[in-house]
Amino acid sequence: TQLLEQSPQFLSIQEGENLTVYCNSSSVFSSLQWYRQEPGEGPVLLVTVVTGGEVKKLKRLTFQFGDARKDSSLHITAAQPGDTGLYLCAGVSGSEKLVFGKGTKLTVNP
Amino acid sequence: DTAVSQTPKYLVTQMGNDKSIKCEQNLGHDTMYWYKQDSKKFLKIMFSYNNKELIINETVPNRFSPKSPDKAHLNLHINSLELGDSAVYFCASSPGTANTEAFFGQGTRLTVV
């Protein structure tokens, strides 16, 4: 069974701070996705990373895929209250299934 | 227009009842999924259909039966509901099995009492 471990599980910060959340596995994934989920809604795709070492930027969000394609990180610069939500990483396994981590619940306080 | 829509959004029912959740996508995608999100927010795949054919069937009790009348619809029927079935159920779709970027519905919060 392929597992994705996310850390931290909970993160509460003040507006303007920077943060990084991590997604780690002992398994190799062909690609990895990051989603954000807000209360009462379904997850929404933020980015997909495919190549080992790949870095993608989405405004203040920077996503990195590890060289060995086993881990990923999400860095948010100058966090805003609108960034509050549950951040989920999901890896694509060899059987073409999405395997989700348990998420990082981020709260950005004004 | 809602891309992936599922009904109902909330469902409260008694143990032992049978209930259905419906899902429709207007994205023209070939693949649809059912996921279960538990109280700890862990999201786990239950079923996947590609062009009306079942391609992924995780270890799910056979009280859960998906049905796909066409590639735009995937319904989930649950027999003899149990307390442990309480969760949020998400329908999702993606363009194809090789491209697994999923678009999720808003979820159905099922509460079994």
PDB file of C-alpha atoms in Angstrom:
ATOM      1  CA  THR A   1       0.000   0.000   0.000  1.00  0.00           C
ATOM      2  CA  GLN A   2       1.397   3.353  -1.025  1.00  0.00           C
ATOM      3  CA  LEU A   3       1.140   5.957   1.701  1.00  0.00           C
ATOM      4  CA  LEU A   4       1.618   9.693   1.605  1.00  0.00           C
ATOM      5  CA  GLU A   5       2.477  11.365   4.891  1.00  0.00           C
ATOM      6  CA  GLN A   6       1.749  15.052   5.199  1.00  0.00           C
ATOM      7  CA  SER A   7       3.211  17.366   7.805  1.00  0.00           C
ATOM      8  CA  PRO A   8       2.353  19.276   9.759  1.00  0.00           C
ATOM      9  CA  GLN A   9      -1.170  18.050  10.292  1.00  0.00           C
ATOM     10  CA  PHE A  10      -2.293  21.453  11.603  1.00  0.00           C
ATOM     11  CA  LEU A  11      -0.738  24.884  11.082  1.00  0.00           C
ATOM     12  CA  SER A  12      -1.986  28.198  12.448  1.00  0.00           C
ATOM     13  CA  ILE A  13      -0.080  31.334  11.476  1.00  0.00           C
ATOM     14  CA  GLN A  14      -0.482  35.087  11.241  1.00  0.00           C
ATOM     15  CA  GLU A  15      -1.132  36.924   8.009  1.00  0.00           C
ATOM     16  CA  GLY A  16       2.103  37.797   6.245  1.00  0.00           C
ATOM     17  CA  GLU A  17       4.102  34.814   7.492  1.00  0.00           C
ATOM     18  CA  ASN A  18       5.695  32.225   5.229  1.00  0.00           C
ATOM     19  CA  LEU A  19       5.079  28.499   5.587  1.00  0.00           C
ATOM     20  CA  THR A  20       5.998  25.164   4.087  1.00  0.00           C
ATOM     21  CA  VAL A  21       4.022  21.936   4.156  1.00  0.00           C
ATOM     22  CA  TYR A  22       5.485  18.583   3.257  1.00  0.00           C
ATOM     23  CA  CYS A  23       4.299  15.440   1.553  1.00  0.00           C
ATOM     24  CA  ASN A  24       6.502  12.353   1.899  1.00  0.00           C
ATOM     25  CA  SER A  25       6.398   8.748   0.804  1.00  0.00           C
ATOM     26  CA  SER A  26       8.651   5.741   0.510  1.00  0.00           C
ATOM     27  CA  SER A  27       7.075   5.026  -2.891  1.00  0.00           C
ATOM     28  CA  VAL A  28       7.781   6.577  -6.264  1.00  0.00           C
ATOM     29  CA  PHE A  29       4.901   8.336  -7.992  1.00  0.00           C
ATOM     30  CA  SER A  30       4.593   9.081 -11.691  1.00  0.00           C
ATOM     31  CA  SER A  31       3.145  12.479 -10.782  1.00  0.00           C
ATOM     32  CA  LEU A  32       1.929  14.328  -7.747  1.00  0.00           C
ATOM     33  CA  GLN A  33      -0.930  16.753  -7.327  1.00  0.00           C
ATOM     34  CA  TRP A  34      -1.814  19.362  -4.730  1.00  0.00           C
ATOM     35  CA  TYR A  35      -5.408  20.216  -3.916  1.00  0.00           C
ATOM     36  CA  ARG A  36      -7.019  22.758  -1.606  1.00  0.00           C
ATOM     37  CA  GLN A  37     -10.313  21.981   0.076  1.00  0.00           C
ATOM     38  CA  GLU A  38     -12.498  24.548   1.822  1.00  0.00           C
ATOM     39  CA  PRO A  39     -15.206  23.616   4.357  1.00  0.00           C
ATOM     40  CA  GLY A  40     -18.295  22.170   2.706  1.00  0.00           C
ATOM     41  CA  GLU A  41     -16.641  21.937  -0.690  1.00  0.00           C
ATOM     42  CA  GLY A  42     -14.780  19.367  -2.721  1.00  0.00           C
ATOM     43  CA  PRO A  43     -11.001  19.513  -3.256  1.00  0.00           C
ATOM     44  CA  VAL A  44      -9.841  21.821  -6.046  1.00  0.00           C
ATOM     45  CA  LEU A  45      -6.693  21.047  -8.013  1.00  0.00           C
ATOM     46  CA  LEU A  46      -3.893  23.588  -7.582  1.00  0.00           C
ATOM     47  CA  VAL A  47      -1.030  22.011  -9.519  1.00  0.00           C
ATOM     48  CA  THR A  48       0.405  18.802 -10.939  1.00  0.00           C
ATOM     49  CA  VAL A  49       4.141  18.079 -10.877  1.00  0.00           C
ATOM     50  CA  VAL A  50       5.525  15.349 -13.073  1.00  0.00           C
ATOM     51  CA  THR A  51       9.309  15.583 -13.394  1.00  0.00           C
ATOM     52  CA  GLY A  52      11.715  14.895 -10.528  1.00  0.00           C
ATOM     53  CA  GLY A  53      13.098  18.218  -9.259  1.00  0.00           C
ATOM     54  CA  GLU A  54      10.330  20.201 -10.936  1.00  0.00           C
ATOM     55  CA  VAL A  55       9.334  23.525  -9.409  1.00  0.00           C
ATOM     56  CA  LYS A  56       6.055  25.240 -10.232  1.00  0.00           C
ATOM     57  CA  LYS A  57       4.836  28.624  -9.047  1.00  0.00           C
ATOM     58  CA  LEU A  58       1.260  29.758  -8.703  1.00  0.00           C
ATOM     59  CA  LYS A  59       1.317  33.390  -7.504  1.00  0.00           C
ATOM     60  CA  ARG A  60       2.535  33.146  -3.878  1.00  0.00           C
ATOM     61  CA  LEU A  61       2.538  29.328  -3.890  1.00  0.00           C
ATOM     62  CA  THR A  62       5.647  27.369  -4.871  1.00  0.00           C
ATOM     63  CA  PHE A  63       5.447  23.613  -5.412  1.00  0.00           C
ATOM     64  CA  GLN A  64       8.437  21.312  -5.665  1.00  0.00           C
ATOM     65  CA  PHE A  65       8.649  17.646  -6.611  1.00  0.00           C
ATOM     66  CA  GLY A  66      11.560  15.743  -5.111  1.00  0.00           C
ATOM     67  CA  ASP A  67      14.334  14.489  -7.363  1.00  0.00           C
ATOM     68  CA  ALA A  68      13.379  10.873  -6.652  1.00  0.00           C
ATOM     69  CA  ARG A  69       9.647  11.600  -7.129  1.00  0.00           C
ATOM     70  CA  LYS A  70       8.864  10.382  -3.612  1.00  0.00           C
ATOM     71  CA  ASP A  71       8.152  13.690  -1.922  1.00  0.00           C
ATOM     72  CA  SER A  72       6.888  17.192  -2.506  1.00  0.00           C
ATOM     73  CA  SER A  73       6.609  20.501  -0.731  1.00  0.00           C
ATOM     74  CA  LEU A  74       4.315  23.482  -0.904  1.00  0.00           C
ATOM     75  CA  HIS A  75       5.673  26.856   0.173  1.00  0.00           C
ATOM     76  CA  ILE A  76       3.397  29.852   0.674  1.00  0.00           C
ATOM     77  CA  THR A  77       4.894  33.318   0.839  1.00  0.00           C
ATOM     78  CA  ALA A  78       3.168  36.104   2.777  1.00  0.00           C
ATOM     79  CA  ALA A  79       0.144  34.008   3.680  1.00  0.00           C
ATOM     80  CA  GLN A  80      -3.281  35.613   3.564  1.00  0.00           C
ATOM     81  CA  PRO A  81      -6.556  34.645   5.297  1.00  0.00           C
ATOM     82  CA  GLY A  82      -7.848  33.502   1.910  1.00  0.00           C
ATOM     83  CA  ASP A  83      -5.191  30.778   1.920  1.00  0.00           C
ATOM     84  CA  THR A  84      -6.988  29.075   4.827  1.00  0.00           C
ATOM     85  CA  GLY A  85      -8.047  25.551   3.972  1.00  0.00           C
ATOM     86  CA  LEU A  86      -7.108  21.889   3.911  1.00  0.00           C
ATOM     87  CA  TYR A  87      -4.161  21.200   1.628  1.00  0.00           C
ATOM     88  CA  LEU A  88      -4.040  17.686   0.216  1.00  0.00           C
ATOM     89  CA  CYS A  89      -1.287  16.051  -1.767  1.00  0.00           C
ATOM     90  CA  ALA A  90      -2.121  13.111  -3.997  1.00  0.00           C
ATOM     91  CA  GLY A  91       0.212  10.788  -5.853  1.00  0.00           C
ATOM     92  CA  VAL A  92      -0.556   8.849  -9.004  1.00  0.00           C
ATOM     93  CA  SER A  93       0.319   5.222  -8.443  1.00  0.00           C
ATOM     94  CA  GLY A  94       1.313   2.603 -10.974  1.00  0.00           C
ATOM     95  CA  SER A  95      -2.290   1.451 -11.123  1.00  0.00           C
ATOM     96  CA  GLU A  96      -3.357   4.950 -12.161  1.00  0.00           C
ATOM     97  CA  LYS A  97      -5.069   5.599  -8.841  1.00  0.00           C
ATOM     98  CA  LEU A  98      -4.862   8.816  -6.895  1.00  0.00           C
ATOM     99  CA  VAL A  99      -3.541   8.128  -3.393  1.00  0.00           C
ATOM    100  CA  PHE A 100      -4.217  11.009  -1.033  1.00  0.00           C
ATOM    101  CA  GLY A 101      -2.340  12.172   2.028  1.00  0.00           C
ATOM    102  CA  LYS A 102      -4.287  13.037   5.167  1.00  0.00           C
ATOM    103  CA  GLY A 103      -3.915  16.743   4.604  1.00  0.00           C
ATOM    104  CA  THR A 104      -2.557  19.829   6.326  1.00  0.00           C
ATOM    105  CA  LYS A 105      -5.175  22.107   7.829  1.00  0.00           C
ATOM    106  CA  LEU A 106      -3.919  25.667   7.459  1.00  0.00           C
ATOM    107  CA  THR A 107      -5.426  28.619   9.305  1.00  0.00           C
ATOM    108  CA  VAL A 108      -4.173  32.108   8.500  1.00  0.00           C
ATOM    109  CA  ASN A 109      -5.257  34.628  11.107  1.00  0.00           C
ATOM    110  CA  PRO A 110      -5.764  38.284  10.148  1.00  0.00           C
TER     111      PRO A 110
ATOM    112  CA  ASP B   1     -22.690  25.829 -14.671  1.00  0.00           C
ATOM    113  CA  THR B   2     -21.591  23.246 -12.127  1.00  0.00           C
ATOM    114  CA  ALA B   3     -19.024  20.895 -13.645  1.00  0.00           C
ATOM    115  CA  VAL B   4     -19.546  17.940 -11.289  1.00  0.00           C
ATOM    116  CA  SER B   5     -22.819  17.973  -9.396  1.00  0.00           C
ATOM    117  CA  GLN B   6     -24.027  15.470  -6.860  1.00  0.00           C
ATOM    118  CA  THR B   7     -27.286  15.163  -4.975  1.00  0.00           C
ATOM    119  CA  PRO B   8     -28.285  15.322  -2.260  1.00  0.00           C
ATOM    120  CA  LYS B   9     -25.787  17.547  -0.425  1.00  0.00           C
ATOM    121  CA  TYR B  10     -26.985  16.268   2.949  1.00  0.00           C
ATOM    122  CA  LEU B  11     -28.550  12.925   3.786  1.00  0.00           C
ATOM    123  CA  VAL B  12     -29.654  11.821   7.240  1.00  0.00           C
ATOM    124  CA  THR B  13     -31.086   8.346   7.520  1.00  0.00           C
ATOM    125  CA  GLN B  14     -31.602   5.492   9.947  1.00  0.00           C
ATOM    126  CA  MET B  15     -29.539   2.350  10.216  1.00  0.00           C
ATOM    127  CA  GLY B  16     -30.720  -0.390   7.942  1.00  0.00           C
ATOM    128  CA  ASN B  17     -32.152   1.895   5.277  1.00  0.00           C
ATOM    129  CA  ASP B  18     -31.135   1.889   1.599  1.00  0.00           C
ATOM    130  CA  LYS B  19     -30.140   5.162  -0.025  1.00  0.00           C
ATOM    131  CA  SER B  20     -28.718   6.482  -3.296  1.00  0.00           C
ATOM    132  CA  ILE B  21     -26.467   9.388  -4.190  1.00  0.00           C
ATOM    133  CA  LYS B  22     -26.455  10.710  -7.743  1.00  0.00           C
ATOM    134  CA  CYS B  23     -23.624  12.343  -9.686  1.00  0.00           C
ATOM    135  CA  GLU B  24     -23.470  14.021 -13.060  1.00  0.00           C
ATOM    136  CA  GLN B  25     -20.575  15.706 -14.867  1.00  0.00           C
ATOM    137  CA  ASN B  26     -20.832  18.037 -17.865  1.00  0.00           C
ATOM    138  CA  LEU B  27     -17.107  18.167 -18.594  1.00  0.00           C
ATOM    139  CA  GLY B  28     -17.161  15.445 -21.220  1.00  0.00           C
ATOM    140  CA  HIS B  29     -14.762  13.357 -19.140  1.00  0.00           C
ATOM    141  CA  ASP B  30     -14.392   9.629 -19.678  1.00  0.00           C
ATOM    142  CA  THR B  31     -13.670   8.633 -16.091  1.00  0.00           C
ATOM    143  CA  MET B  32     -15.704   9.087 -12.923  1.00  0.00           C
ATOM    144  CA  TYR B  33     -14.970   8.205  -9.311  1.00  0.00           C
ATOM    145  CA  TRP B  34     -16.484   7.854  -5.887  1.00  0.00           C
ATOM    146  CA  TYR B  35     -14.358   8.841  -2.900  1.00  0.00           C
ATOM    147  CA  LYS B  36     -15.115   8.622   0.821  1.00  0.00           C
ATOM    148  CA  GLN B  37     -13.791  11.255   3.227  1.00  0.00           C
ATOM    149  CA  ASP B  38     -13.903  10.247   6.864  1.00  0.00           C
ATOM    150  CA  SER B  39     -14.162  12.440   9.962  1.00  0.00           C
ATOM    151  CA  LYS B  40     -10.376  12.908   9.957  1.00  0.00           C
ATOM    152  CA  LYS B  41     -10.542  14.249   6.404  1.00  0.00           C
ATOM    153  CA  PHE B  42      -8.834  11.202   4.907  1.00  0.00           C
ATOM    154  CA  LEU B  43      -9.946  10.868   1.285  1.00  0.00           C
ATOM    155  CA  LYS B  44      -9.981   7.352  -0.116  1.00  0.00           C
ATOM    156  CA  ILE B  45     -11.054   6.066  -3.509  1.00  0.00           C
ATOM    157  CA  MET B  46     -13.934   3.596  -3.592  1.00  0.00           C
ATOM    158  CA  PHE B  47     -14.730   3.070  -7.267  1.00  0.00           C
ATOM    159  CA  SER B  48     -13.674   4.261 -10.687  1.00  0.00           C
ATOM    160  CA  TYR B  49     -15.539   3.928 -13.982  1.00  0.00           C
ATOM    161  CA  ASN B  50     -14.225   4.581 -17.463  1.00  0.00           C
ATOM    162  CA  ASN B  51     -16.840   4.903 -20.202  1.00  0.00           C
ATOM    163  CA  LYS B  52     -19.389   3.095 -18.030  1.00  0.00           C
ATOM    164  CA  GLU B  53     -17.030   0.234 -17.204  1.00  0.00           C
ATOM    165  CA  LEU B  54     -15.801  -0.474 -13.689  1.00  0.00           C
ATOM    166  CA  ILE B  55     -11.990  -0.207 -13.573  1.00  0.00           C
ATOM    167  CA  ILE B  56     -11.211   0.299  -9.889  1.00  0.00           C
ATOM    168  CA  ASN B  57     -13.066  -1.403  -7.073  1.00  0.00           C
ATOM    169  CA  GLU B  58     -11.326  -0.941  -3.750  1.00  0.00           C
ATOM    170  CA  THR B  59     -12.027  -3.018  -0.690  1.00  0.00           C
ATOM    171  CA  VAL B  60     -15.534  -1.731  -0.153  1.00  0.00           C
ATOM    172  CA  PRO B  61     -18.413  -3.718   1.407  1.00  0.00           C
ATOM    173  CA  ASN B  62     -20.694  -5.125  -1.242  1.00  0.00           C
ATOM    174  CA  ARG B  63     -23.523  -3.113   0.315  1.00  0.00           C
ATOM    175  CA  PHE B  64     -22.103  -0.328  -1.867  1.00  0.00           C
ATOM    176  CA  SER B  65     -23.047  -0.681  -5.522  1.00  0.00           C
ATOM    177  CA  PRO B  66     -22.091   1.910  -8.122  1.00  0.00           C
ATOM    178  CA  LYS B  67     -24.010   2.239 -11.371  1.00  0.00           C
ATOM    179  CA  SER B  68     -23.039   4.194 -14.471  1.00  0.00           C
ATOM    180  CA  PRO B  69     -25.911   4.484 -16.969  1.00  0.00           C
ATOM    181  CA  ASP B  70     -23.721   6.594 -19.278  1.00  0.00           C
ATOM    182  CA  LYS B  71     -20.306   8.186 -19.041  1.00  0.00           C
ATOM    183  CA  ALA B  72     -21.744  11.450 -17.668  1.00  0.00           C
ATOM    184  CA  HIS B  73     -23.450   9.806 -14.693  1.00  0.00           C
ATOM    185  CA  LEU B  74     -22.244   7.685 -11.803  1.00  0.00           C
ATOM    186  CA  ASN B  75     -24.619   6.848  -8.987  1.00  0.00           C
ATOM    187  CA  LEU B  76     -23.895   5.154  -5.686  1.00  0.00           C
ATOM    188  CA  HIS B  77     -26.448   2.921  -3.988  1.00  0.00           C
ATOM    189  CA  ILE B  78     -25.919   1.811  -0.418  1.00  0.00           C
ATOM    190  CA  ASN B  79     -27.893  -1.016   1.149  1.00  0.00           C
ATOM    191  CA  SER B  80     -28.462  -1.704   4.835  1.00  0.00           C
ATOM    192  CA  LEU B  81     -26.752   1.458   6.032  1.00  0.00           C
ATOM    193  CA  GLU B  82     -24.540   1.225   9.119  1.00  0.00           C
ATOM    194  CA  LEU B  83     -23.330   3.859  11.565  1.00  0.00           C
ATOM    195  CA  GLY B  84     -19.811   3.523  10.183  1.00  0.00           C
ATOM    196  CA  ASP B  85     -20.988   4.585   6.750  1.00  0.00           C
ATOM    197  CA  SER B  86     -21.368   8.152   8.032  1.00  0.00           C
ATOM    198  CA  ALA B  87     -18.913  10.267   6.033  1.00  0.00           C
ATOM    199  CA  VAL B  88     -18.733  12.732   3.166  1.00  0.00           C
ATOM    200  CA  TYR B  89     -18.914  11.042  -0.215  1.00  0.00           C
ATOM    201  CA  PHE B  90     -17.356  12.828  -3.174  1.00  0.00           C
ATOM    202  CA  CYS B  91     -17.945  12.202  -6.822  1.00  0.00           C
ATOM    203  CA  ALA B  92     -15.158  13.228  -9.203  1.00  0.00           C
ATOM    204  CA  SER B  93     -14.315  13.017 -12.881  1.00  0.00           C
ATOM    205  CA  SER B  94     -11.161  13.181 -14.973  1.00  0.00           C
ATOM    206  CA  PRO B  95     -10.462  13.269 -18.711  1.00  0.00           C
ATOM    207  CA  GLY B  96      -9.142   9.719 -18.852  1.00  0.00           C
ATOM    208  CA  THR B  97      -7.388   7.025 -16.866  1.00  0.00           C
ATOM    209  CA  ALA B  98      -3.985   8.234 -18.017  1.00  0.00           C
ATOM    210  CA  ASN B  99      -4.731  11.777 -16.898  1.00  0.00           C
ATOM    211  CA  THR B 100      -5.899  11.532 -13.356  1.00  0.00           C
ATOM    212  CA  GLU B 101      -6.322  15.177 -12.447  1.00  0.00           C
ATOM    213  CA  ALA B 102      -9.675  14.990 -10.752  1.00  0.00           C
ATOM    214  CA  PHE B 103     -12.495  17.496 -10.626  1.00  0.00           C
ATOM    215  CA  PHE B 104     -14.627  17.012  -7.523  1.00  0.00           C
ATOM    216  CA  GLY B 105     -18.257  17.617  -6.727  1.00  0.00           C
ATOM    217  CA  GLN B 106     -19.330  19.418  -3.558  1.00  0.00           C
ATOM    218  CA  GLY B 107     -19.819  16.214  -1.620  1.00  0.00           C
ATOM    219  CA  THR B 108     -22.741  14.465   0.063  1.00  0.00           C
ATOM    220  CA  ARG B 109     -22.619  14.436   3.844  1.00  0.00           C
ATOM    221  CA  LEU B 110     -24.225  11.157   4.899  1.00  0.00           C
ATOM    222  CA  THR B 111     -25.224  10.756   8.532  1.00  0.00           C
ATOM    223  CA  VAL B 112     -26.539   7.406   9.677  1.00  0.00           C
ATOM    224  CA  VAL B 113     -28.401   7.489  12.997  1.00  0.00           C
TER     225      VAL B 113
END
